[in-house]
Amino acid sequence: MIGLMKKDLYVADKTGRLLLVLAVAFSLIPSMRSFGCTYAMMLALMIPLNSIAYDERCKWDRYAAMLPYRPEQLVWSKYLLAYLFTLLGGAVIVVSAAIQQADWRETLEMAALLTVSMLFVTALGLPALYRFGSEKGRYVMILVMGVGVGAALGVMGIFGETPELPDLPLPAVLLLLAALAAGATYVSFRVSVRFYRKRQNGAYT
């Protein structure tokens, strides 16, 4: 597993550093801080997407089949890569808040919400990449995210922008969302492994 992570980090080195620098730059501009924080978290999806695209281009899966790695390990390395860059994105948010002397409670809440959101996005995005490939998969991801946003706007339109909901403390909401994200990640991983096996056997072209 360590070898797989080293390979992915080596491939993502230049692109990852550039995107991190851009995320830091955006988050340090007061008028673009929210965009910069969101952009920093999007690294968690962009880096694995690029890694899978490079693997397809170099026919890595054929070479990996001769190595002592199980499909579960090969797939899980991409999830770990996404989680690593999620942590880096959270670090960018914290560093930018420290430099700008922003409110710490608001910053931590934003970081936590973005982190949980990216866990859901990763859980939806990676299976699509393994099923449709990097080129078609990214369009499926955009479609899924668009449908999700449209559904949220539709619910707001039906029930109003401020529906009556139970007043729950933010930590409880975050814990509930984190538990749901963990469950979604488990299902996502099993589905991704299934798609990966089928792609190796030539089921998808």
Short mmCIF file of N, CA and C in Angstrom, two decimals, residues 95-198:
data_model
loop_
_atom_site.label_atom_id
_atom_site.label_comp_id
_atom_site.label_asym_id
_atom_site.label_seq_id
_atom_site.Cartn_x
_atom_site.Cartn_y
_atom_site.Cartn_z
N VAL A 95 -4.61 27.57 7.82
CA VAL A 95 -3.47 28.49 7.66
C VAL A 95 -3.94 29.86 7.20
N SER A 96 -4.85 29.88 6.22
CA SER A 96 -5.35 31.17 5.73
C SER A 96 -6.10 31.91 6.82
N ALA A 97 -6.83 31.18 7.68
CA ALA A 97 -7.55 31.81 8.79
C ALA A 97 -6.57 32.39 9.80
N ALA A 98 -5.47 31.67 10.07
CA ALA A 98 -4.47 32.15 11.02
C ALA A 98 -3.81 33.42 10.49
N ILE A 99 -3.50 33.45 9.20
CA ILE A 99 -2.83 34.62 8.62
C ILE A 99 -3.75 35.83 8.63
N GLN A 100 -5.04 35.61 8.32
CA GLN A 100 -5.99 36.72 8.25
C GLN A 100 -6.65 37.00 9.60
N GLN A 101 -6.28 36.22 10.63
CA GLN A 101 -6.86 36.38 11.96
C GLN A 101 -8.39 36.32 11.92
N ALA A 102 -8.87 35.32 11.20
CA ALA A 102 -10.32 35.14 11.08
C ALA A 102 -10.87 34.47 12.33
N ASP A 103 -12.20 34.48 12.43
CA ASP A 103 -12.86 33.85 13.57
C ASP A 103 -12.63 32.34 13.52
N TRP A 104 -12.07 31.77 14.60
CA TRP A 104 -11.69 30.36 14.59
C TRP A 104 -12.89 29.43 14.57
N ARG A 105 -13.94 29.80 15.29
CA ARG A 105 -15.13 28.94 15.31
C ARG A 105 -15.74 28.84 13.91
N GLU A 106 -15.86 29.98 13.25
CA GLU A 106 -16.42 29.98 11.90
C GLU A 106 -15.51 29.19 10.94
N THR A 107 -14.20 29.34 11.11
CA THR A 107 -13.26 28.64 10.24
C THR A 107 -13.35 27.13 10.42
N LEU A 108 -13.39 26.68 11.68
CA LEU A 108 -13.47 25.24 11.93
C LEU A 108 -14.79 24.66 11.44
N GLU A 109 -15.88 25.42 11.60
CA GLU A 109 -17.17 24.96 11.10
C GLU A 109 -17.13 24.83 9.58
N MET A 110 -16.55 25.83 8.91
CA MET A 110 -16.45 25.78 7.46
C MET A 110 -15.60 24.59 7.01
N ALA A 111 -14.45 24.39 7.68
CA ALA A 111 -13.57 23.28 7.33
C ALA A 111 -14.26 21.93 7.52
N ALA A 112 -14.99 21.80 8.63
CA ALA A 112 -15.68 20.54 8.91
C ALA A 112 -16.77 20.26 7.89
N LEU A 113 -17.55 21.29 7.57
CA LEU A 113 -18.63 21.12 6.59
C LEU A 113 -18.08 20.77 5.21
N LEU A 114 -17.01 21.47 4.80
CA LEU A 114 -16.42 21.18 3.50
C LEU A 114 -15.81 19.78 3.46
N THR A 115 -15.21 19.36 4.58
CA THR A 115 -14.61 18.03 4.63
C THR A 115 -15.66 16.95 4.48
N VAL A 116 -16.75 17.08 5.22
CA VAL A 116 -17.84 16.10 5.12
C VAL A 116 -18.44 16.12 3.71
N SER A 117 -18.60 17.31 3.15
CA SER A 117 -19.14 17.40 1.79
C SER A 117 -18.25 16.69 0.79
N MET A 118 -16.93 16.86 0.95
CA MET A 118 -16.01 16.22 0.02
C MET A 118 -15.99 14.70 0.19
N LEU A 119 -16.27 14.21 1.39
CA LEU A 119 -16.38 12.77 1.58
C LEU A 119 -17.54 12.22 0.76
N PHE A 120 -18.66 12.95 0.75
CA PHE A 120 -19.80 12.52 -0.06
C PHE A 120 -19.48 12.61 -1.55
N VAL A 121 -18.83 13.71 -1.97
CA VAL A 121 -18.50 13.88 -3.38
C VAL A 121 -17.54 12.78 -3.84
N THR A 122 -16.56 12.46 -2.99
CA THR A 122 -15.61 11.39 -3.32
C THR A 122 -16.33 10.05 -3.42
N ALA A 123 -17.25 9.80 -2.48
CA ALA A 123 -18.00 8.54 -2.50
C ALA A 123 -18.84 8.40 -3.77
N LEU A 124 -19.31 9.52 -4.31
CA LEU A 124 -20.08 9.47 -5.55
C LEU A 124 -19.19 9.46 -6.77
N GLY A 125 -18.06 10.17 -6.69
CA GLY A 125 -17.24 10.38 -7.87
C GLY A 125 -16.37 9.21 -8.27
N LEU A 126 -15.70 8.56 -7.32
CA LEU A 126 -14.76 7.50 -7.67
C LEU A 126 -15.41 6.29 -8.35
N PRO A 127 -16.59 5.82 -7.88
CA PRO A 127 -17.23 4.72 -8.63
C PRO A 127 -17.53 5.09 -10.08
N ALA A 128 -17.92 6.34 -10.31
CA ALA A 128 -18.19 6.77 -11.69
C ALA A 128 -16.94 6.71 -12.54
N LEU A 129 -15.79 7.07 -11.96
CA LEU A 129 -14.53 7.01 -12.70
C LEU A 129 -14.16 5.58 -13.05
N TYR A 130 -14.37 4.65 -12.12
CA TYR A 130 -14.05 3.25 -12.39
C TYR A 130 -15.04 2.61 -13.35
N ARG A 131 -16.25 3.06 -13.34
CA ARG A 131 -17.26 2.48 -14.24
C ARG A 131 -17.14 3.03 -15.66
N PHE A 132 -16.98 4.32 -15.81
CA PHE A 132 -17.01 4.93 -17.14
C PHE A 132 -15.64 5.36 -17.64
N GLY A 133 -14.59 5.26 -16.80
CA GLY A 133 -13.28 5.75 -17.21
C GLY A 133 -13.13 7.22 -16.88
N SER A 134 -11.91 7.72 -16.96
CA SER A 134 -11.65 9.09 -16.53
C SER A 134 -12.33 10.13 -17.41
N GLU A 135 -12.43 9.87 -18.72
CA GLU A 135 -13.01 10.87 -19.61
C GLU A 135 -14.52 10.97 -19.43
N LYS A 136 -15.21 9.84 -19.57
CA LYS A 136 -16.67 9.85 -19.40
C LYS A 136 -17.05 10.03 -17.94
N GLY A 137 -16.23 9.51 -17.03
CA GLY A 137 -16.55 9.57 -15.61
C GLY A 137 -16.64 10.98 -15.09
N ARG A 138 -15.78 11.87 -15.57
CA ARG A 138 -15.83 13.25 -15.06
C ARG A 138 -17.12 13.94 -15.46
N TYR A 139 -17.67 13.60 -16.64
CA TYR A 139 -18.96 14.18 -17.05
C TYR A 139 -20.10 13.62 -16.20
N VAL A 140 -20.00 12.34 -15.88
CA VAL A 140 -21.01 11.75 -14.99
C VAL A 140 -20.96 12.42 -13.63
N MET A 141 -19.75 12.70 -13.13
CA MET A 141 -19.60 13.37 -11.84
C MET A 141 -20.24 14.75 -11.86
N ILE A 142 -19.98 15.49 -12.94
CA ILE A 142 -20.58 16.83 -13.07
C ILE A 142 -22.10 16.72 -13.10
N LEU A 143 -22.61 15.71 -13.81
CA LEU A 143 -24.06 15.51 -13.89
C LEU A 143 -24.64 15.19 -12.52
N VAL A 144 -23.97 14.30 -11.78
CA VAL A 144 -24.45 13.92 -10.45
C VAL A 144 -24.46 15.13 -9.52
N MET A 145 -23.38 15.91 -9.56
CA MET A 145 -23.32 17.10 -8.71
C MET A 145 -24.38 18.10 -9.10
N GLY A 146 -24.63 18.25 -10.43
CA GLY A 146 -25.67 19.16 -10.89
C GLY A 146 -27.05 18.73 -10.44
N VAL A 147 -27.31 17.40 -10.52
CA VAL A 147 -28.60 16.88 -10.06
C VAL A 147 -28.76 17.11 -8.57
N GLY A 148 -27.68 16.92 -7.80
CA GLY A 148 -27.74 17.15 -6.35
C GLY A 148 -28.07 18.59 -6.01
N VAL A 149 -27.40 19.52 -6.69
CA VAL A 149 -27.68 20.94 -6.46
C VAL A 149 -29.11 21.28 -6.88
N GLY A 150 -29.55 20.74 -8.03
CA GLY A 150 -30.90 20.99 -8.48
C GLY A 150 -31.94 20.45 -7.52
N ALA A 151 -31.66 19.24 -6.96
CA ALA A 151 -32.59 18.66 -5.99
C ALA A 151 -32.67 19.53 -4.74
N ALA A 152 -31.50 20.02 -4.28
CA ALA A 152 -31.49 20.88 -3.10
C ALA A 152 -32.28 22.16 -3.35
N LEU A 153 -32.09 22.76 -4.53
CA LEU A 153 -32.83 23.99 -4.86
C LEU A 153 -34.33 23.69 -4.98
N GLY A 154 -34.66 22.51 -5.52
CA GLY A 154 -36.07 22.14 -5.65
C GLY A 154 -36.73 21.97 -4.30
N VAL A 155 -36.04 21.33 -3.35
CA VAL A 155 -36.58 21.17 -2.00
C VAL A 155 -36.79 22.53 -1.35
N MET A 156 -35.80 23.43 -1.54
CA MET A 156 -35.94 24.77 -0.97
C MET A 156 -37.13 25.50 -1.59
N GLY A 157 -37.36 25.28 -2.91
CA GLY A 157 -38.48 25.93 -3.57
C GLY A 157 -39.83 25.41 -3.08
N ILE A 158 -39.87 24.09 -2.74
CA ILE A 158 -41.13 23.51 -2.27
C ILE A 158 -41.44 23.90 -0.83
N PHE A 159 -40.42 23.81 0.03
CA PHE A 159 -40.64 24.04 1.45
C PHE A 159 -40.26 25.45 1.90
N GLY A 160 -39.73 26.25 0.96
CA GLY A 160 -39.31 27.58 1.35
C GLY A 160 -37.85 27.58 1.75
N GLU A 161 -37.25 28.74 1.73
CA GLU A 161 -35.83 28.86 2.02
C GLU A 161 -35.52 28.59 3.48
N THR A 162 -36.48 28.78 4.35
CA THR A 162 -36.25 28.57 5.79
C THR A 162 -37.30 27.63 6.35
N PRO A 163 -37.26 26.35 5.97
CA PRO A 163 -38.25 25.40 6.49
C PRO A 163 -38.07 25.20 7.98
N GLU A 164 -39.16 24.81 8.65
CA GLU A 164 -39.08 24.58 10.09
C GLU A 164 -38.41 23.24 10.36
N LEU A 165 -37.21 23.28 10.88
CA LEU A 165 -36.44 22.10 11.20
C LEU A 165 -36.08 22.12 12.67
N PRO A 166 -35.86 20.95 13.27
CA PRO A 166 -35.45 20.93 14.67
C PRO A 166 -34.12 21.65 14.86
N ASP A 167 -34.02 22.43 15.91
CA ASP A 167 -32.82 23.21 16.19
C ASP A 167 -31.77 22.29 16.81
N LEU A 168 -30.92 21.71 15.97
CA LEU A 168 -29.89 20.79 16.44
C LEU A 168 -28.56 21.52 16.53
N PRO A 169 -27.75 21.21 17.54
CA PRO A 169 -26.42 21.82 17.62
C PRO A 169 -25.55 21.36 16.47
N LEU A 170 -24.66 22.25 16.00
CA LEU A 170 -23.82 21.95 14.86
C LEU A 170 -22.97 20.68 15.06
N PRO A 171 -22.36 20.47 16.23
CA PRO A 171 -21.57 19.23 16.41
C PRO A 171 -22.39 17.97 16.17
N ALA A 172 -23.67 17.97 16.63
CA ALA A 172 -24.52 16.80 16.42
C ALA A 172 -24.81 16.60 14.93
N VAL A 173 -25.05 17.71 14.23
CA VAL A 173 -25.31 17.62 12.78
C VAL A 173 -24.08 17.08 12.06
N LEU A 174 -22.89 17.59 12.44
CA LEU A 174 -21.65 17.14 11.80
C LEU A 174 -21.38 15.67 12.08
N LEU A 175 -21.66 15.22 13.31
CA LEU A 175 -21.48 13.81 13.63
C LEU A 175 -22.41 12.92 12.82
N LEU A 176 -23.66 13.37 12.67
CA LEU A 176 -24.62 12.62 11.87
C LEU A 176 -24.17 12.55 10.41
N LEU A 177 -23.75 13.70 9.87
CA LEU A 177 -23.28 13.72 8.49
C LEU A 177 -22.03 12.87 8.31
N ALA A 178 -21.12 12.91 9.31
CA ALA A 178 -19.90 12.10 9.22
C ALA A 178 -20.23 10.61 9.22
N ALA A 179 -21.21 10.21 10.04
CA ALA A 179 -21.63 8.80 10.06
C ALA A 179 -22.22 8.39 8.72
N LEU A 180 -23.05 9.27 8.14
CA LEU A 180 -23.63 8.98 6.83
C LEU A 180 -22.54 8.91 5.76
N ALA A 181 -21.54 9.82 5.87
CA ALA A 181 -20.44 9.82 4.91
C ALA A 181 -19.62 8.55 5.01
N ALA A 182 -19.41 8.06 6.25
CA ALA A 182 -18.66 6.81 6.44
C ALA A 182 -19.40 5.64 5.80
N GLY A 183 -20.72 5.59 6.00
CA GLY A 183 -21.51 4.53 5.37
C GLY A 183 -21.48 4.63 3.85
N ALA A 184 -21.58 5.86 3.33
CA ALA A 184 -21.54 6.06 1.88
C ALA A 184 -20.17 5.67 1.32
N THR A 185 -19.11 5.94 2.09
CA THR A 185 -17.76 5.59 1.65
C THR A 185 -17.59 4.08 1.56
N TYR A 186 -18.12 3.35 2.53
CA TYR A 186 -18.01 1.89 2.51
C TYR A 186 -18.72 1.32 1.28
N VAL A 187 -19.95 1.78 1.04
CA VAL A 187 -20.70 1.31 -0.13
C VAL A 187 -19.97 1.70 -1.41
N SER A 188 -19.46 2.94 -1.46
CA SER A 188 -18.74 3.43 -2.62
C SER A 188 -17.52 2.58 -2.91
N PHE A 189 -16.77 2.22 -1.86
CA PHE A 189 -15.56 1.42 -2.04
C PHE A 189 -15.88 0.05 -2.61
N ARG A 190 -16.90 -0.61 -2.06
CA ARG A 190 -17.27 -1.94 -2.56
C ARG A 190 -17.72 -1.86 -4.03
N VAL A 191 -18.47 -0.82 -4.37
CA VAL A 191 -18.93 -0.65 -5.75
C VAL A 191 -17.74 -0.39 -6.68
N SER A 192 -16.79 0.45 -6.22
CA SER A 192 -15.61 0.76 -7.03
C SER A 192 -14.78 -0.50 -7.29
N VAL A 193 -14.61 -1.34 -6.27
CA VAL A 193 -13.86 -2.59 -6.45
C VAL A 193 -14.55 -3.48 -7.47
N ARG A 194 -15.86 -3.55 -7.40
CA ARG A 194 -16.63 -4.37 -8.36
C ARG A 194 -16.43 -3.84 -9.78
N PHE A 195 -16.52 -2.53 -9.95
CA PHE A 195 -16.33 -1.94 -11.27
C PHE A 195 -14.90 -2.16 -11.76
N TYR A 196 -13.94 -2.04 -10.84
CA TYR A 196 -12.53 -2.23 -11.21
C TYR A 196 -12.29 -3.65 -11.71
N ARG A 197 -12.83 -4.63 -11.01
CA ARG A 197 -12.67 -6.02 -11.43
C ARG A 197 -13.28 -6.25 -12.82
N LYS A 198 -14.47 -5.70 -13.03
CA LYS A 198 -15.13 -5.88 -14.31
C LYS A 198 -14.35 -5.21 -15.43
#
